PDB file of C-alpha atoms and ligand atoms in Angstrom:
ATOM      1  CA  UNK A   1      84.709  45.889  -7.124  1.00 86.00           C
ATOM      2  CA  UNK A   2      82.568  47.071  -4.230  1.00 97.00           C
ATOM      3  CA  UNK A   3      78.874  46.493  -3.694  1.00 98.00           C
ATOM      4  CA  UNK A   4      78.376  50.151  -4.545  1.00 98.00           C
ATOM      5  CA  UNK A   5      80.020  49.586  -7.912  1.00 98.00           C
ATOM      6  CA  UNK A   6      77.741  46.588  -8.445  1.00 98.00           C
ATOM      7  CA  UNK A   7      74.569  48.551  -7.763  1.00 98.00           C
ATOM      8  CA  UNK A   8      75.664  51.458  -9.935  1.00 98.00           C
ATOM      9  CA  UNK A   9      76.146  48.963 -12.748  1.00 97.00           C
ATOM     10  CA  UNK A  10      72.739  47.392 -12.032  1.00 98.00           C
ATOM     11  CA  UNK A  11      71.184  50.836 -12.289  1.00 98.00           C
ATOM     12  CA  UNK A  12      72.612  51.360 -15.739  1.00 98.00           C
ATOM     13  CA  UNK A  13      70.759  48.228 -16.802  1.00 97.00           C
ATOM     14  CA  UNK A  14      67.606  49.378 -15.003  1.00 97.00           C
ATOM     15  CA  UNK A  15      67.564  52.783 -16.660  1.00 98.00           C
ATOM     16  CA  UNK A  16      67.795  51.282 -20.131  1.00 97.00           C
ATOM     17  CA  UNK A  17      64.077  50.543 -20.317  1.00 96.00           C
ATOM     18  CA  UNK A  18      62.773  52.902 -17.650  1.00 98.00           C
ATOM     19  CA  UNK A  19      59.059  53.620 -17.946  1.00 97.00           C
ATOM     20  CA  UNK A  20      58.162  55.490 -14.734  1.00 97.00           C
ATOM     21  CA  UNK A  21      59.283  58.967 -15.689  1.00 97.00           C
ATOM     22  CA  UNK A  22      55.679  60.175 -15.905  1.00 97.00           C
ATOM     23  CA  UNK A  23      54.770  59.629 -12.238  1.00 98.00           C
ATOM     24  CA  UNK A  24      53.539  62.694 -10.307  1.00 98.00           C
ATOM     25  CA  UNK A  25      54.911  63.699  -6.874  1.00 98.00           C
ATOM     26  CA  UNK A  26      51.809  62.875  -4.731  1.00 98.00           C
ATOM     27  CA  UNK A  27      51.526  59.156  -3.888  1.00 98.00           C
ATOM     28  CA  UNK A  28      48.777  57.611  -6.024  1.00 98.00           C
ATOM     29  CA  UNK A  29      47.227  55.715  -3.116  1.00 98.00           C
ATOM     30  CA  UNK A  30      47.459  58.526  -0.573  1.00 98.00           C
ATOM     31  CA  UNK A  31      49.365  56.308   1.832  1.00 98.00           C
ATOM     32  CA  UNK A  32      52.354  56.942   4.107  1.00 98.00           C
ATOM     33  CA  UNK A  33      54.195  54.155   5.895  1.00 98.00           C
ATOM     34  CA  UNK A  34      56.734  54.253   8.716  1.00 98.00           C
ATOM     35  CA  UNK A  35      58.630  50.957   8.740  1.00 98.00           C
ATOM     36  CA  UNK A  36      61.780  49.367  10.098  1.00 98.00           C
ATOM     37  CA  UNK A  37      64.795  49.443   7.801  1.00 98.00           C
ATOM     38  CA  UNK A  38      65.263  45.668   8.154  1.00 98.00           C
ATOM     39  CA  UNK A  39      66.532  44.200   4.882  1.00 98.00           C
ATOM     40  CA  UNK A  40      63.984  41.364   5.041  1.00 98.00           C
ATOM     41  CA  UNK A  41      61.017  43.732   4.928  1.00 98.00           C
ATOM     42  CA  UNK A  42      59.927  44.143   1.275  1.00 97.00           C
ATOM     43  CA  UNK A  43      57.341  46.824   1.973  1.00 98.00           C
ATOM     44  CA  UNK A  44      56.100  47.444  -1.552  1.00 98.00           C
ATOM     45  CA  UNK A  45      56.046  43.761  -2.491  1.00 98.00           C
ATOM     46  CA  UNK A  46      54.438  42.633   0.773  1.00 98.00           C
ATOM     47  CA  UNK A  47      51.705  45.288   0.596  1.00 98.00           C
ATOM     48  CA  UNK A  48      50.899  45.109  -3.097  1.00 98.00           C
ATOM     49  CA  UNK A  49      52.243  48.591  -3.733  1.00 98.00           C
ATOM     50  CA  UNK A  50      53.777  49.911  -6.901  1.00 98.00           C
ATOM     51  CA  UNK A  51      56.315  52.680  -7.411  1.00 98.00           C
ATOM     52  CA  UNK A  52      54.479  55.963  -6.956  1.00 98.00           C
ATOM     53  CA  UNK A  53      51.801  54.539  -4.650  1.00 98.00           C
ATOM     54  CA  UNK A  54      53.059  55.495  -1.180  1.00 98.00           C
ATOM     55  CA  UNK A  55      55.603  57.344   0.922  1.00 98.00           C
ATOM     56  CA  UNK A  56      57.772  54.836   2.742  1.00 98.00           C
ATOM     57  CA  UNK A  57      59.724  56.280   5.660  1.00 98.00           C
ATOM     58  CA  UNK A  58      62.207  53.823   7.068  1.00 98.00           C
ATOM     59  CA  UNK A  59      64.543  53.802  10.026  1.00 98.00           C
ATOM     60  CA  UNK A  60      65.918  51.339  12.579  1.00 98.00           C
ATOM     61  CA  UNK A  61      62.866  50.040  14.432  1.00 98.00           C
ATOM     62  CA  UNK A  62      60.119  51.787  12.475  1.00 98.00           C
ATOM     63  CA  UNK A  63      60.108  54.595  15.027  1.00 98.00           C
ATOM     64  CA  UNK A  64      58.019  57.769  14.828  1.00 98.00           C
ATOM     65  CA  UNK A  65      61.015  60.009  15.436  1.00 97.00           C
ATOM     66  CA  UNK A  66      61.012  63.768  15.030  1.00 96.00           C
ATOM     67  CA  UNK A  67      62.306  63.243  11.523  1.00 97.00           C
ATOM     68  CA  UNK A  68      59.608  60.677  10.690  1.00 98.00           C
ATOM     69  CA  UNK A  69      57.018  63.172  11.968  1.00 98.00           C
ATOM     70  CA  UNK A  70      58.549  65.847   9.755  1.00 98.00           C
ATOM     71  CA  UNK A  71      58.119  63.570   6.746  1.00 98.00           C
ATOM     72  CA  UNK A  72      54.552  62.556   7.665  1.00 98.00           C
ATOM     73  CA  UNK A  73      53.481  66.166   8.120  1.00 98.00           C
ATOM     74  CA  UNK A  74      54.870  67.031   4.688  1.00 98.00           C
ATOM     75  CA  UNK A  75      53.327  63.834   3.304  1.00 98.00           C
ATOM     76  CA  UNK A  76      49.828  64.788   4.448  1.00 98.00           C
ATOM     77  CA  UNK A  77      49.706  68.565   4.174  1.00 98.00           C
ATOM     78  CA  UNK A  78      51.688  68.986   0.969  1.00 98.00           C
ATOM     79  CA  UNK A  79      51.185  65.676  -0.799  1.00 98.00           C
ATOM     80  CA  UNK A  80      47.749  64.560   0.299  1.00 98.00           C
ATOM     81  CA  UNK A  81      48.277  61.263   2.126  1.00 98.00           C
ATOM     82  CA  UNK A  82      45.253  60.155   4.177  1.00 98.00           C
ATOM     83  CA  UNK A  83      46.358  56.844   5.710  1.00 98.00           C
ATOM     84  CA  UNK A  84      49.350  56.392   8.015  1.00 98.00           C
ATOM     85  CA  UNK A  85      50.669  52.904   8.747  1.00 98.00           C
ATOM     86  CA  UNK A  86      53.397  51.906  11.218  1.00 98.00           C
ATOM     87  CA  UNK A  87      55.131  48.585  10.498  1.00 98.00           C
ATOM     88  CA  UNK A  88      57.458  46.738  12.863  1.00 98.00           C
ATOM     89  CA  UNK A  89      58.455  43.098  12.389  1.00 98.00           C
ATOM     90  CA  UNK A  90      59.338  39.914  14.237  1.00 98.00           C
ATOM     91  CA  UNK A  91      63.002  39.227  15.027  1.00 98.00           C
ATOM     92  CA  UNK A  92      63.799  42.958  14.944  1.00 98.00           C
ATOM     93  CA  UNK A  93      67.408  43.795  15.745  1.00 97.00           C
ATOM     94  CA  UNK A  94      66.183  46.625  17.983  1.00 97.00           C
ATOM     95  CA  UNK A  95      64.968  44.008  20.487  1.00 97.00           C
ATOM     96  CA  UNK A  96      68.482  42.608  20.823  1.00 96.00           C
ATOM     97  CA  UNK A  97      70.492  45.436  22.360  1.00 95.00           C
ATOM     98  CA  UNK A  98      69.850  48.497  24.446  1.00 94.00           C
ATOM     99  CA  UNK A  99      70.705  52.161  24.151  1.00 94.00           C
ATOM    100  CA  UNK A 100      73.195  52.341  27.001  1.00 93.00           C
ATOM    101  CA  UNK A 101      75.156  49.229  25.946  1.00 94.00           C
ATOM    102  CA  UNK A 102      75.494  50.560  22.414  1.00 95.00           C
ATOM    103  CA  UNK A 103      76.470  53.978  23.702  1.00 95.00           C
ATOM    104  CA  UNK A 104      79.198  52.432  25.905  1.00 94.00           C
ATOM    105  CA  UNK A 105      80.455  50.332  23.021  1.00 95.00           C
ATOM    106  CA  UNK A 106      80.610  53.302  20.672  1.00 96.00           C
ATOM    107  CA  UNK A 107      82.449  55.305  23.295  1.00 95.00           C
ATOM    108  CA  UNK A 108      84.954  52.465  23.739  1.00 96.00           C
ATOM    109  CA  UNK A 109      85.451  51.818  20.006  1.00 96.00           C
ATOM    110  CA  UNK A 110      85.745  55.416  18.914  1.00 97.00           C
ATOM    111  CA  UNK A 111      87.284  56.840  22.061  1.00 96.00           C
ATOM    112  CA  UNK A 112      84.802  59.686  22.180  1.00 95.00           C
ATOM    113  CA  UNK A 113      81.315  60.638  23.312  1.00 91.00           C
ATOM    114  CA  UNK A 114      78.779  62.308  21.016  1.00 92.00           C
ATOM    115  CA  UNK A 115      75.767  64.528  21.560  1.00 91.00           C
ATOM    116  CA  UNK A 116      73.687  62.981  18.768  1.00 92.00           C
ATOM    117  CA  UNK A 117      71.875  60.700  18.272  1.00 94.00           C
ATOM    118  CA  UNK A 118      70.243  61.430  21.588  1.00 92.00           C
ATOM    119  CA  UNK A 119      68.480  58.025  21.533  1.00 95.00           C
ATOM    120  CA  UNK A 120      68.693  54.798  19.560  1.00 96.00           C
ATOM    121  CA  UNK A 121      65.054  53.939  20.396  1.00 97.00           C
ATOM    122  CA  UNK A 122      65.633  50.296  21.269  1.00 97.00           C
ATOM    123  CA  UNK A 123      62.636  48.486  22.734  1.00 96.00           C
ATOM    124  CA  UNK A 124      61.767  45.304  24.614  1.00 96.00           C
ATOM    125  CA  UNK A 125      58.250  44.545  23.357  1.00 97.00           C
ATOM    126  CA  UNK A 126      57.171  44.701  19.733  1.00 97.00           C
ATOM    127  CA  UNK A 127      53.452  45.280  20.218  1.00 98.00           C
ATOM    128  CA  UNK A 128      54.050  47.916  22.874  1.00 98.00           C
ATOM    129  CA  UNK A 129      56.511  49.614  20.571  1.00 98.00           C
ATOM    130  CA  UNK A 130      53.976  49.780  17.742  1.00 98.00           C
ATOM    131  CA  UNK A 131      51.336  51.182  20.120  1.00 98.00           C
ATOM    132  CA  UNK A 132      53.803  53.756  21.360  1.00 98.00           C
ATOM    133  CA  UNK A 133      54.511  54.950  17.814  1.00 98.00           C
ATOM    134  CA  UNK A 134      50.786  55.266  17.102  1.00 97.00           C
ATOM    135  CA  UNK A 135      50.317  57.203  20.333  1.00 97.00           C
ATOM    136  CA  UNK A 136      53.158  59.550  19.425  1.00 97.00           C
ATOM    137  CA  UNK A 137      51.461  60.176  16.098  1.00 97.00           C
ATOM    138  CA  UNK A 138      48.004  60.716  17.560  1.00 96.00           C
ATOM    139  CA  UNK A 139      49.339  62.996  20.270  1.00 96.00           C
ATOM    140  CA  UNK A 140      51.049  65.346  17.871  1.00 96.00           C
ATOM    141  CA  UNK A 141      49.074  68.584  17.458  1.00 97.00           C
ATOM    142  CA  UNK A 142      49.673  68.654  13.712  1.00 97.00           C
ATOM    143  CA  UNK A 143      48.478  65.110  13.078  1.00 96.00           C
ATOM    144  CA  UNK A 144      45.154  65.589  11.253  1.00 92.00           C
ATOM    145  CA  UNK A 145      42.168  63.960  12.959  1.00 93.00           C
ATOM    146  CA  UNK A 146      40.920  62.802   9.567  1.00 95.00           C
ATOM    147  CA  UNK A 147      43.937  60.554   8.939  1.00 97.00           C
ATOM    148  CA  UNK A 148      43.603  56.819   9.552  1.00 97.00           C
ATOM    149  CA  UNK A 149      46.469  55.535  11.742  1.00 98.00           C
ATOM    150  CA  UNK A 150      47.055  51.798  12.159  1.00 98.00           C
ATOM    151  CA  UNK A 151      49.954  49.634  13.274  1.00 98.00           C
ATOM    152  CA  UNK A 152      51.159  46.199  12.188  1.00 98.00           C
ATOM    153  CA  UNK A 153      53.824  43.587  12.839  1.00 98.00           C
ATOM    154  CA  UNK A 154      55.228  41.860   9.764  1.00 98.00           C
ATOM    155  CA  UNK A 155      56.224  38.249  10.396  1.00 98.00           C
ATOM    156  CA  UNK A 156      59.576  37.639   8.701  1.00 98.00           C
ATOM    157  CA  UNK A 157      58.978  33.869   8.771  1.00 98.00           C
ATOM    158  CA  UNK A 158      55.555  33.885   7.079  1.00 98.00           C
ATOM    159  CA  UNK A 159      55.385  37.203   5.218  1.00 98.00           C
ATOM    160  CA  UNK A 160      52.125  37.955   6.993  1.00 98.00           C
ATOM    161  CA  UNK A 161      51.141  41.364   8.340  1.00 98.00           C
ATOM    162  CA  UNK A 162      49.353  41.192  11.704  1.00 98.00           C
ATOM    163  CA  UNK A 163      47.527  44.219  13.049  1.00 98.00           C
ATOM    164  CA  UNK A 164      48.357  45.498  16.519  1.00 98.00           C
ATOM    165  CA  UNK A 165      45.151  46.327  18.339  1.00 92.00           C
ATOM    166  CA  UNK A 166      45.181  49.623  20.132  1.00 82.00           C
ATOM    167  CA  UNK A 167      44.520  49.351  23.831  1.00 77.00           C
ATOM    168  CA  UNK A 168      41.078  50.684  24.617  1.00 65.00           C
ATOM    169  CA  UNK A 169      40.765  53.284  27.300  1.00 58.00           C
ATOM    170  CA  UNK A 170      39.240  50.602  29.616  1.00 55.00           C
ATOM    171  CA  UNK A 171      39.152  51.779  33.205  1.00 45.00           C
ATOM    172  CA  UNK A 172      40.761  55.041  32.309  1.00 50.00           C
ATOM    173  CA  UNK A 173      38.188  57.647  31.415  1.00 41.00           C
ATOM    174  CA  UNK A 174      38.912  60.237  28.789  1.00 41.00           C
TER     175      UNK A 174
HETATM  176 ZN1  LIG B   1      63.703  45.877  12.613  1.00 65.23          ZN
END
């Protein structure tokens, strides 16, 4: 019995008294979230969200990749989301290795190189990483100016979400 078999069985239970079949496609709270895939990050629970409330786009690191951008653009223009949130978290696995080491390991284990993925998007500093994702979002020509974009770090030890302040322009003039 594999884990997959277990979850398929769990779903049969779940579907027995399913009551969410009426939900519309657009997220009820007009919110889209890009978050790390970490198994300890219970996005909906931690943010008081219910099924149908938000788009939750997850990948290793909570990175605004080309594919995350694709989803956010669809999320806003076709499904009406108005707030974008980026969520990283403490103790992220992406802080614990780097792209070139993983690439070498994969080459050694599989005996072959590969063209994709072109990057694993590892990072060395959580706050900087969140800021970088926000900047990528803001810099994209199709990101609507009207959308609120904020970034947070979820603390896996306390369950608390801490906002990452954007660096002000400071000495650099616009
Ligand atoms: Zn992570």
